[in-house]
Amino acid sequence: MKDIAQRAGVSESAVSFALNDRPGVSEVTRDRVRRVAEQLGWRPSTAARALSGEGAATVGLVVARPAATLGVDSFFLQLISGIQEVLAERQLGLLFQVVEDVDAECAVYRRWWAEHRVDGVLVVDPRTDDPRPELLDELGLPGVVIGGLAGTHPNLSQVRADDAAAMAAVVGRLHELGHRGIVHIAGLGALAHTDRRIRSLRAEAGRRGLTGVRSVTTDYSDTEGAAVTRRVLVGEAPPTALVYDNDVMAAAGAAVVAGLGLSVPGDVSIVSWEDSVLCRMVHPWLTALSRDTLAFGRLAARELTALLDGAAARSVPMPLPRLIERESTAPPPLTGA
């Protein structure tokens, strides 16, 4: 503050008024102070605001998923690692809580807001009918939605993932290989990204004239992933390709295929939505959609710190995941190699 005051030719109190957007200085002085601050690379210190009673120096993350399934999901571990990298740079803490459902999550937001526990929140797993954006708008609690919602909200930025285009790419590649029977073993049906993937699958199937294509929702666990895999493979008109919404279900599905006396990819091709070490620990190695989940977390955290610094809410796209083809995909039986 002293350096900015000297460079701008004003008092330190004027710098404080200008940078905290308080009355007491002219607009000309305010603009000059802000230009100098930008030149010097100044950023607001949330930790300092907390010490002065103006902030909590903490952001919140609530996950409304069963703890048992969350514990085996590599996506969240990498996402939180990316978030934490940025928060550590800013000396911000992360308050993390797992709850049963969205109603419980909303109750946590109300409590955090009333107790001034957090300065903002990171919102995961957007729903098709989601009460959280309106609640956060009502509370005036800044937030970043990871995954993307329909519409805009004044206090919420969005880091969007194009699940529809990613699913279209997967279906297109399987179709090129000759697959006509494809089952998508999806995650939780209430999630917006699950809905986007299912809709995209249907649209691509309709566009390509595929009738043996469908989605089945699960809880993301290896148990349900395995159960659904067994059910569709022993039923009528079994698929020749399976697309799983995470790596854990894909690995469990590969084990079921082997247990049924079938082979991957000779009888069934497998694609995992998330790439991870697990995809390279099973045999054969699994074809997977790969995205930089650490970067996903970093971007979400940076968008939240920008909101806390006074930036306007905005929507930011993530790069489209890349399909990494490994040993688990091939032409289906009787179509040739």
mmCIF file of C-alpha atoms in Angstrom:
data_model
loop_
_atom_site.group_PDB
_atom_site.id
_atom_site.type_symbol
_atom_site.label_atom_id
_atom_site.label_comp_id
_atom_site.label_asym_id
_atom_site.label_seq_id
_atom_site.Cartn_x
_atom_site.Cartn_y
_atom_site.Cartn_z
ATOM 1 C CA MET A 1 0.000 0.000 0.000
ATOM 2 C CA LYS A 2 2.865 2.356 0.787
ATOM 3 C CA ASP A 3 4.487 1.648 -2.596
ATOM 4 C CA ILE A 4 1.213 2.344 -4.414
ATOM 5 C CA ALA A 5 0.706 5.574 -2.456
ATOM 6 C CA GLN A 6 4.196 6.816 -3.311
ATOM 7 C CA ARG A 7 3.865 5.934 -7.004
ATOM 8 C CA ALA A 8 0.375 7.483 -7.280
ATOM 9 C CA GLY A 9 1.240 10.571 -5.215
ATOM 10 C CA VAL A 10 -1.587 10.073 -2.709
ATOM 11 C CA SER A 11 -1.937 9.089 0.945
ATOM 12 C CA GLU A 12 -2.119 5.479 2.104
ATOM 13 C CA SER A 13 -5.660 6.067 3.328
ATOM 14 C CA ALA A 14 -6.623 7.199 -0.184
ATOM 15 C CA VAL A 15 -5.143 3.977 -1.551
ATOM 16 C CA SER A 16 -7.213 1.978 0.925
ATOM 17 C CA PHE A 17 -10.401 3.822 -0.049
ATOM 18 C CA ALA A 18 -9.720 3.357 -3.757
ATOM 19 C CA LEU A 19 -8.786 -0.322 -3.699
ATOM 20 C CA ASN A 20 -11.625 -1.295 -1.372
ATOM 21 C CA ASP A 21 -14.132 0.695 -3.449
ATOM 22 C CA ARG A 22 -15.105 2.963 -0.564
ATOM 23 C CA PRO A 23 -16.174 6.617 -0.687
ATOM 24 C CA GLY A 24 -13.649 9.283 0.232
ATOM 25 C CA VAL A 25 -11.681 9.730 -2.999
ATOM 26 C CA SER A 26 -12.544 11.115 -6.416
ATOM 27 C CA GLU A 27 -13.049 8.844 -9.416
ATOM 28 C CA VAL A 28 -9.906 10.319 -10.980
ATOM 29 C CA THR A 29 -7.853 9.344 -7.930
ATOM 30 C CA ARG A 30 -9.511 5.943 -7.747
ATOM 31 C CA ASP A 31 -8.633 5.208 -11.373
ATOM 32 C CA ARG A 32 -5.043 6.393 -10.908
ATOM 33 C CA VAL A 33 -4.559 4.240 -7.817
ATOM 34 C CA ARG A 34 -5.969 1.186 -9.573
ATOM 35 C CA ARG A 35 -3.711 1.684 -12.589
ATOM 36 C CA VAL A 36 -0.652 1.937 -10.358
ATOM 37 C CA ALA A 37 -1.760 -1.116 -8.368
ATOM 38 C CA GLU A 38 -2.117 -3.092 -11.587
ATOM 39 C CA GLN A 39 1.319 -1.984 -12.765
ATOM 40 C CA LEU A 40 2.818 -3.162 -9.473
ATOM 41 C CA GLY A 41 1.031 -6.510 -9.701
ATOM 42 C CA TRP A 42 -1.098 -5.912 -6.606
ATOM 43 C CA ARG A 43 -3.874 -8.355 -5.741
ATOM 44 C CA PRO A 44 -6.313 -8.188 -2.813
ATOM 45 C CA SER A 45 -5.170 -10.200 0.193
ATOM 46 C CA THR A 46 -8.084 -12.256 1.406
ATOM 47 C CA ALA A 47 -6.037 -13.339 4.402
ATOM 48 C CA ALA A 48 -5.567 -9.698 5.391
ATOM 49 C CA ARG A 49 -9.280 -9.035 4.988
ATOM 50 C CA ALA A 50 -9.985 -11.945 7.317
ATOM 51 C CA LEU A 51 -7.714 -10.483 9.985
ATOM 52 C CA SER A 52 -9.567 -7.181 9.735
ATOM 53 C CA GLY A 53 -12.938 -8.900 10.002
ATOM 54 C CA GLU A 54 -13.816 -8.380 6.333
ATOM 55 C CA GLY A 55 -13.493 -11.970 5.122
ATOM 56 C CA ALA A 56 -13.018 -15.599 6.118
ATOM 57 C CA ALA A 57 -9.943 -16.370 3.972
ATOM 58 C CA THR A 58 -11.712 -19.649 3.206
ATOM 59 C CA VAL A 59 -13.787 -21.050 0.354
ATOM 60 C CA GLY A 60 -16.215 -23.919 0.619
ATOM 61 C CA LEU A 61 -16.820 -27.133 -1.317
ATOM 62 C CA VAL A 62 -19.764 -29.411 -0.556
ATOM 63 C CA VAL A 63 -20.225 -32.746 -2.321
ATOM 64 C CA ALA A 64 -23.654 -34.375 -2.202
ATOM 65 C CA ARG A 65 -22.699 -37.955 -3.043
ATOM 66 C CA PRO A 66 -22.458 -41.182 -1.062
ATOM 67 C CA ALA A 67 -19.097 -41.169 0.700
ATOM 68 C CA ALA A 68 -18.489 -44.788 -0.306
ATOM 69 C CA THR A 69 -18.627 -43.986 -4.030
ATOM 70 C CA LEU A 70 -16.758 -40.708 -3.648
ATOM 71 C CA GLY A 71 -13.797 -42.459 -2.070
ATOM 72 C CA VAL A 72 -12.999 -44.447 -5.212
ATOM 73 C CA ASP A 73 -13.570 -41.630 -7.731
ATOM 74 C CA SER A 74 -10.215 -40.406 -9.055
ATOM 75 C CA PHE A 75 -11.848 -37.371 -10.702
ATOM 76 C CA PHE A 76 -12.613 -35.657 -7.393
ATOM 77 C CA LEU A 77 -9.167 -36.320 -5.947
ATOM 78 C CA GLN A 78 -7.498 -34.668 -8.940
ATOM 79 C CA LEU A 79 -10.042 -31.857 -9.056
ATOM 80 C CA ILE A 80 -9.476 -30.981 -5.393
ATOM 81 C CA SER A 81 -5.707 -31.174 -5.877
ATOM 82 C CA GLY A 82 -5.946 -28.601 -8.675
ATOM 83 C CA ILE A 83 -8.198 -26.373 -6.576
ATOM 84 C CA GLN A 84 -5.853 -26.583 -3.615
ATOM 85 C CA GLU A 85 -2.833 -25.528 -5.694
ATOM 86 C CA VAL A 86 -4.435 -22.171 -6.495
ATOM 87 C CA LEU A 87 -5.875 -21.634 -3.027
ATOM 88 C CA ALA A 88 -2.469 -22.276 -1.460
ATOM 89 C CA GLU A 89 -0.945 -19.587 -3.672
ATOM 90 C CA ARG A 90 -3.529 -17.140 -2.351
ATOM 91 C CA GLN A 91 -3.255 -18.353 1.250
ATOM 92 C CA LEU A 92 -6.888 -19.396 1.207
ATOM 93 C CA GLY A 93 -8.271 -22.354 3.115
ATOM 94 C CA LEU A 94 -10.676 -24.971 1.750
ATOM 95 C CA LEU A 95 -13.634 -26.023 3.871
ATOM 96 C CA PHE A 96 -14.791 -29.412 2.547
ATOM 97 C CA GLN A 97 -17.927 -31.309 3.502
ATOM 98 C CA VAL A 98 -19.721 -34.423 2.200
ATOM 99 C CA VAL A 99 -23.515 -34.549 2.627
ATOM 100 C CA GLU A 100 -26.357 -36.906 1.721
ATOM 101 C CA ASP A 101 -28.255 -34.811 -0.813
ATOM 102 C CA VAL A 102 -28.742 -31.364 -2.342
ATOM 103 C CA ASP A 103 -31.154 -30.261 0.400
ATOM 104 C CA ALA A 104 -28.454 -30.917 2.966
ATOM 105 C CA GLU A 105 -25.966 -29.057 0.762
ATOM 106 C CA CYS A 106 -28.261 -26.007 0.652
ATOM 107 C CA ALA A 107 -28.530 -26.130 4.441
ATOM 108 C CA VAL A 108 -24.734 -26.054 4.679
ATOM 109 C CA TYR A 109 -24.587 -22.956 2.444
ATOM 110 C CA ARG A 110 -27.137 -21.169 4.623
ATOM 111 C CA ARG A 111 -25.184 -22.022 7.757
ATOM 112 C CA TRP A 112 -21.834 -20.995 6.271
ATOM 113 C CA TRP A 113 -23.328 -17.698 5.098
ATOM 114 C CA ALA A 114 -24.936 -16.943 8.475
ATOM 115 C CA GLU A 115 -21.711 -17.769 10.319
ATOM 116 C CA HIS A 116 -19.452 -15.957 7.796
ATOM 117 C CA ARG A 117 -17.485 -19.175 7.423
ATOM 118 C CA VAL A 118 -16.584 -18.807 3.735
ATOM 119 C CA ASP A 119 -16.065 -16.014 1.216
ATOM 120 C CA GLY A 120 -17.300 -18.100 -1.713
ATOM 121 C CA VAL A 121 -18.060 -21.646 -2.803
ATOM 122 C CA LEU A 122 -17.212 -24.135 -5.530
ATOM 123 C CA VAL A 123 -20.298 -25.991 -6.735
ATOM 124 C CA VAL A 124 -19.957 -29.455 -8.260
ATOM 125 C CA ASP A 125 -22.375 -31.876 -9.895
ATOM 126 C CA PRO A 126 -24.886 -29.412 -11.426
ATOM 127 C CA ARG A 127 -28.398 -30.858 -11.486
ATOM 128 C CA THR A 128 -31.020 -30.768 -14.225
ATOM 129 C CA ASP A 129 -33.374 -29.102 -11.724
ATOM 130 C CA ASP A 130 -30.930 -27.348 -9.437
ATOM 131 C CA PRO A 131 -31.991 -25.186 -6.456
ATOM 132 C CA ARG A 132 -28.450 -24.097 -5.565
ATOM 133 C CA PRO A 133 -27.902 -21.211 -8.017
ATOM 134 C CA GLU A 134 -31.018 -19.353 -6.862
ATOM 135 C CA LEU A 135 -30.047 -19.912 -3.233
ATOM 136 C CA LEU A 136 -26.525 -18.583 -3.759
ATOM 137 C CA ASP A 137 -27.952 -15.586 -5.653
ATOM 138 C CA GLU A 138 -30.336 -14.953 -2.752
ATOM 139 C CA LEU A 139 -27.529 -15.170 -0.188
ATOM 140 C CA GLY A 140 -25.178 -13.083 -2.317
ATOM 141 C CA LEU A 141 -22.532 -15.786 -1.897
ATOM 142 C CA PRO A 142 -20.064 -15.836 -4.813
ATOM 143 C CA GLY A 143 -19.541 -19.197 -6.438
ATOM 144 C CA VAL A 144 -18.198 -21.125 -9.404
ATOM 145 C CA VAL A 145 -20.208 -23.976 -10.891
ATOM 146 C CA ILE A 146 -17.927 -26.746 -12.123
ATOM 147 C CA GLY A 147 -19.575 -28.405 -15.100
ATOM 148 C CA GLY A 148 -21.997 -25.755 -16.274
ATOM 149 C CA LEU A 149 -25.653 -24.817 -15.836
ATOM 150 C CA ALA A 150 -28.368 -23.500 -18.101
ATOM 151 C CA GLY A 151 -28.698 -19.707 -17.922
ATOM 152 C CA THR A 152 -26.649 -17.100 -16.086
ATOM 153 C CA HIS A 153 -26.556 -15.977 -12.467
ATOM 154 C CA PRO A 154 -25.145 -12.670 -11.203
ATOM 155 C CA ASN A 155 -22.835 -14.122 -8.539
ATOM 156 C CA LEU A 156 -21.901 -17.377 -10.242
ATOM 157 C CA SER A 157 -19.191 -18.084 -12.766
ATOM 158 C CA GLN A 158 -19.223 -21.363 -14.669
ATOM 159 C CA VAL A 159 -16.440 -23.641 -15.862
ATOM 160 C CA ARG A 160 -18.172 -25.615 -18.574
ATOM 161 C CA ALA A 161 -17.407 -29.072 -19.949
ATOM 162 C CA ASP A 162 -18.820 -30.023 -23.350
ATOM 163 C CA ASP A 163 -20.122 -33.477 -22.467
ATOM 164 C CA ALA A 164 -22.373 -33.584 -25.534
ATOM 165 C CA ALA A 165 -19.508 -33.129 -27.992
ATOM 166 C CA ALA A 166 -17.360 -35.635 -26.098
ATOM 167 C CA MET A 167 -20.091 -38.271 -26.243
ATOM 168 C CA ALA A 168 -20.626 -37.563 -29.945
ATOM 169 C CA ALA A 169 -16.913 -38.194 -30.534
ATOM 170 C CA VAL A 170 -17.051 -41.529 -28.684
ATOM 171 C CA VAL A 171 -20.144 -42.719 -30.562
ATOM 172 C CA GLY A 172 -18.632 -41.575 -33.857
ATOM 173 C CA ARG A 173 -15.455 -43.573 -33.286
ATOM 174 C CA LEU A 174 -17.306 -46.708 -32.202
ATOM 175 C CA HIS A 175 -19.536 -46.389 -35.256
ATOM 176 C CA GLU A 176 -16.450 -46.120 -37.478
ATOM 177 C CA LEU A 177 -15.174 -49.365 -35.950
ATOM 178 C CA GLY A 178 -18.451 -51.043 -36.922
ATOM 179 C CA HIS A 179 -20.338 -51.093 -33.609
ATOM 180 C CA ARG A 180 -24.112 -50.844 -33.817
ATOM 181 C CA GLY A 181 -25.045 -52.052 -30.330
ATOM 182 C CA ILE A 182 -23.736 -49.573 -27.708
ATOM 183 C CA VAL A 183 -24.737 -49.311 -24.048
ATOM 184 C CA HIS A 184 -23.774 -46.257 -22.015
ATOM 185 C CA ILE A 185 -23.377 -47.202 -18.339
ATOM 186 C CA ALA A 186 -23.949 -43.770 -16.866
ATOM 187 C CA GLY A 187 -23.644 -42.134 -13.485
ATOM 188 C CA LEU A 188 -26.355 -40.471 -11.415
ATOM 189 C CA GLY A 189 -29.374 -39.642 -13.558
ATOM 190 C CA ALA A 190 -30.157 -36.325 -11.817
ATOM 191 C CA LEU A 191 -26.815 -34.773 -12.773
ATOM 192 C CA ALA A 192 -26.788 -32.277 -15.623
ATOM 193 C CA HIS A 193 -23.699 -33.776 -17.257
ATOM 194 C CA THR A 194 -25.284 -37.246 -17.186
ATOM 195 C CA ASP A 195 -28.356 -35.802 -18.894
ATOM 196 C CA ARG A 196 -26.199 -34.112 -21.543
ATOM 197 C CA ARG A 197 -24.350 -37.343 -22.277
ATOM 198 C CA ILE A 198 -27.570 -39.362 -22.520
ATOM 199 C CA ARG A 199 -29.189 -36.803 -24.827
ATOM 200 C CA SER A 200 -26.088 -36.680 -27.004
ATOM 201 C CA LEU A 201 -25.989 -40.483 -27.228
ATOM 202 C CA ARG A 202 -29.632 -40.556 -28.358
ATOM 203 C CA ALA A 203 -29.077 -37.778 -30.879
ATOM 204 C CA GLU A 204 -26.039 -39.469 -32.396
ATOM 205 C CA ALA A 205 -27.825 -42.806 -32.502
ATOM 206 C CA GLY A 206 -30.786 -41.208 -34.274
ATOM 207 C CA ARG A 207 -28.552 -39.392 -36.726
ATOM 208 C CA ARG A 208 -26.693 -42.584 -37.600
ATOM 209 C CA GLY A 209 -29.764 -44.833 -37.630
ATOM 210 C CA LEU A 210 -28.595 -46.933 -34.668
ATOM 211 C CA THR A 211 -31.370 -48.720 -32.793
ATOM 212 C CA GLY A 212 -29.344 -50.835 -30.353
ATOM 213 C CA VAL A 213 -28.122 -47.882 -28.308
ATOM 214 C CA ARG A 214 -29.216 -46.926 -24.789
ATOM 215 C CA SER A 215 -28.087 -45.559 -21.416
ATOM 216 C CA VAL A 216 -28.441 -47.133 -17.959
ATOM 217 C CA THR A 217 -27.888 -44.961 -14.872
ATOM 218 C CA THR A 218 -25.952 -46.071 -11.769
ATOM 219 C CA ASP A 219 -24.453 -44.582 -8.599
ATOM 220 C CA TYR A 220 -20.921 -44.535 -10.148
ATOM 221 C CA SER A 221 -19.794 -47.441 -7.948
ATOM 222 C CA ASP A 222 -17.895 -50.502 -9.112
ATOM 223 C CA THR A 223 -20.679 -52.639 -7.630
ATOM 224 C CA GLU A 224 -23.459 -51.119 -9.734
ATOM 225 C CA GLY A 225 -21.191 -50.828 -12.760
ATOM 226 C CA ALA A 226 -20.474 -54.557 -12.571
ATOM 227 C CA ALA A 227 -24.131 -55.464 -11.981
ATOM 228 C CA VAL A 228 -25.348 -53.462 -14.978
ATOM 229 C CA THR A 229 -22.577 -54.882 -17.171
ATOM 230 C CA ARG A 230 -23.601 -58.430 -16.331
ATOM 231 C CA ARG A 231 -27.280 -57.646 -16.914
ATOM 232 C CA VAL A 232 -26.842 -56.156 -20.363
ATOM 233 C CA LEU A 233 -24.392 -58.812 -21.555
ATOM 234 C CA VAL A 234 -26.534 -61.787 -20.568
ATOM 235 C CA GLY A 235 -29.761 -60.205 -21.819
ATOM 236 C CA GLU A 236 -31.248 -60.244 -25.291
ATOM 237 C CA ALA A 237 -29.233 -58.572 -28.077
ATOM 238 C CA PRO A 238 -26.121 -57.886 -25.959
ATOM 239 C CA PRO A 239 -24.101 -54.828 -26.994
ATOM 240 C CA THR A 240 -20.727 -55.009 -28.674
ATOM 241 C CA ALA A 241 -19.499 -51.791 -27.034
ATOM 242 C CA LEU A 242 -19.820 -50.374 -23.508
ATOM 243 C CA VAL A 243 -19.173 -46.749 -22.541
ATOM 244 C CA TYR A 244 -18.706 -46.117 -18.806
ATOM 245 C CA ASP A 245 -19.025 -42.763 -17.055
ATOM 246 C CA ASN A 246 -15.928 -43.337 -14.912
ATOM 247 C CA ASP A 247 -12.798 -45.451 -14.738
ATOM 248 C CA VAL A 248 -13.891 -47.485 -11.709
ATOM 249 C CA MET A 249 -17.013 -48.817 -13.428
ATOM 250 C CA ALA A 250 -15.054 -49.467 -16.619
ATOM 251 C CA ALA A 251 -12.480 -51.577 -14.776
ATOM 252 C CA ALA A 252 -15.238 -53.464 -12.943
ATOM 253 C CA GLY A 253 -17.010 -54.022 -16.253
ATOM 254 C CA ALA A 254 -13.864 -55.470 -17.840
ATOM 255 C CA ALA A 255 -13.637 -57.989 -14.979
ATOM 256 C CA VAL A 256 -17.273 -59.012 -15.539
ATOM 257 C CA VAL A 257 -16.641 -59.531 -19.257
ATOM 258 C CA ALA A 258 -13.759 -61.870 -18.448
ATOM 259 C CA GLY A 259 -15.842 -63.660 -15.828
ATOM 260 C CA LEU A 260 -18.505 -64.390 -18.439
ATOM 261 C CA GLY A 261 -15.929 -66.089 -20.646
ATOM 262 C CA LEU A 262 -15.873 -63.195 -23.123
ATOM 263 C CA SER A 263 -12.934 -61.128 -24.242
ATOM 264 C CA VAL A 264 -12.134 -57.435 -24.459
ATOM 265 C CA PRO A 265 -12.094 -56.283 -27.228
ATOM 266 C CA GLY A 266 -12.800 -59.488 -29.151
ATOM 267 C CA ASP A 267 -16.404 -59.717 -27.984
ATOM 268 C CA VAL A 268 -16.966 -56.357 -26.281
ATOM 269 C CA SER A 269 -15.184 -53.024 -26.663
ATOM 270 C CA ILE A 270 -14.886 -50.790 -23.583
ATOM 271 C CA VAL A 271 -14.474 -47.010 -23.300
ATOM 272 C CA SER A 272 -13.956 -45.181 -19.992
ATOM 273 C CA TRP A 273 -15.122 -41.566 -19.704
ATOM 274 C CA GLU A 274 -12.293 -40.689 -17.297
ATOM 275 C CA ASP A 275 -8.690 -41.655 -17.938
ATOM 276 C CA SER A 276 -6.544 -42.586 -14.946
ATOM 277 C CA VAL A 277 -3.803 -44.930 -13.799
ATOM 278 C CA LEU A 278 -6.521 -47.520 -13.234
ATOM 279 C CA CYS A 279 -7.196 -47.622 -16.984
ATOM 280 C CA ARG A 280 -3.587 -48.771 -17.442
ATOM 281 C CA MET A 281 -3.613 -51.292 -14.586
ATOM 282 C CA VAL A 282 -6.219 -53.654 -16.046
ATOM 283 C CA HIS A 283 -5.778 -55.999 -18.993
ATOM 284 C CA PRO A 284 -6.245 -54.986 -21.669
ATOM 285 C CA TRP A 285 -5.523 -51.290 -21.171
ATOM 286 C CA LEU A 286 -8.716 -49.261 -21.488
ATOM 287 C CA THR A 287 -9.535 -46.725 -24.176
ATOM 288 C CA ALA A 288 -10.499 -43.532 -22.357
ATOM 289 C CA LEU A 289 -11.513 -39.915 -22.691
ATOM 290 C CA SER A 290 -8.666 -37.909 -21.217
ATOM 291 C CA ARG A 291 -8.900 -34.406 -19.814
ATOM 292 C CA ASP A 292 -6.614 -32.438 -17.535
ATOM 293 C CA THR A 293 -8.643 -32.644 -14.327
ATOM 294 C CA LEU A 294 -5.951 -30.836 -12.348
ATOM 295 C CA ALA A 295 -6.278 -27.929 -14.791
ATOM 296 C CA PHE A 296 -10.057 -28.131 -14.398
ATOM 297 C CA GLY A 297 -9.639 -27.597 -10.645
ATOM 298 C CA ARG A 298 -7.088 -24.819 -11.077
ATOM 299 C CA LEU A 299 -9.341 -22.942 -13.499
ATOM 300 C CA ALA A 300 -12.349 -23.226 -11.186
ATOM 301 C CA ALA A 301 -10.330 -21.914 -8.241
ATOM 302 C CA ARG A 302 -8.930 -19.024 -10.284
ATOM 303 C CA GLU A 303 -12.417 -18.063 -11.409
ATOM 304 C CA LEU A 304 -13.568 -18.027 -7.796
ATOM 305 C CA THR A 305 -10.643 -15.899 -6.616
ATOM 306 C CA ALA A 306 -11.383 -13.516 -9.495
ATOM 307 C CA LEU A 307 -14.950 -13.149 -8.221
ATOM 308 C CA LEU A 308 -13.627 -12.488 -4.716
ATOM 309 C CA ASP A 309 -11.359 -9.823 -6.205
ATOM 310 C CA GLY A 310 -14.392 -8.077 -7.712
ATOM 311 C CA ALA A 311 -14.471 -9.468 -11.244
ATOM 312 C CA ALA A 312 -17.786 -10.049 -12.997
ATOM 313 C CA ALA A 313 -19.217 -13.543 -13.255
ATOM 314 C CA ARG A 314 -18.572 -15.304 -16.541
ATOM 315 C CA SER A 315 -18.714 -18.677 -18.304
ATOM 316 C CA VAL A 316 -15.415 -20.338 -19.301
ATOM 317 C CA PRO A 317 -15.196 -23.489 -21.479
ATOM 318 C CA MET A 318 -12.789 -26.341 -20.819
ATOM 319 C CA PRO A 319 -10.990 -27.980 -23.749
ATOM 320 C CA LEU A 320 -12.781 -30.980 -25.241
ATOM 321 C CA PRO A 321 -11.524 -34.291 -23.767
ATOM 322 C CA ARG A 322 -9.273 -36.336 -26.063
ATOM 323 C CA LEU A 323 -10.088 -39.956 -26.860
ATOM 324 C CA ILE A 324 -7.009 -42.087 -26.202
ATOM 325 C CA GLU A 325 -7.411 -45.398 -28.009
ATOM 326 C CA ARG A 326 -5.807 -48.375 -26.324
ATOM 327 C CA GLU A 327 -6.313 -52.147 -26.440
ATOM 328 C CA SER A 328 -9.936 -52.271 -25.243
ATOM 329 C CA THR A 329 -11.545 -51.080 -28.496
ATOM 330 C CA ALA A 330 -11.645 -52.862 -31.845
ATOM 331 C CA PRO A 331 -14.160 -53.796 -34.547
ATOM 332 C CA PRO A 332 -16.974 -56.016 -33.223
ATOM 333 C CA PRO A 333 -17.126 -59.754 -34.000
ATOM 334 C CA LEU A 334 -17.813 -60.787 -37.587
ATOM 335 C CA THR A 335 -17.097 -57.321 -39.038
ATOM 336 C CA GLY A 336 -13.435 -57.919 -39.797
ATOM 337 C CA ALA A 337 -10.414 -56.173 -38.486
#
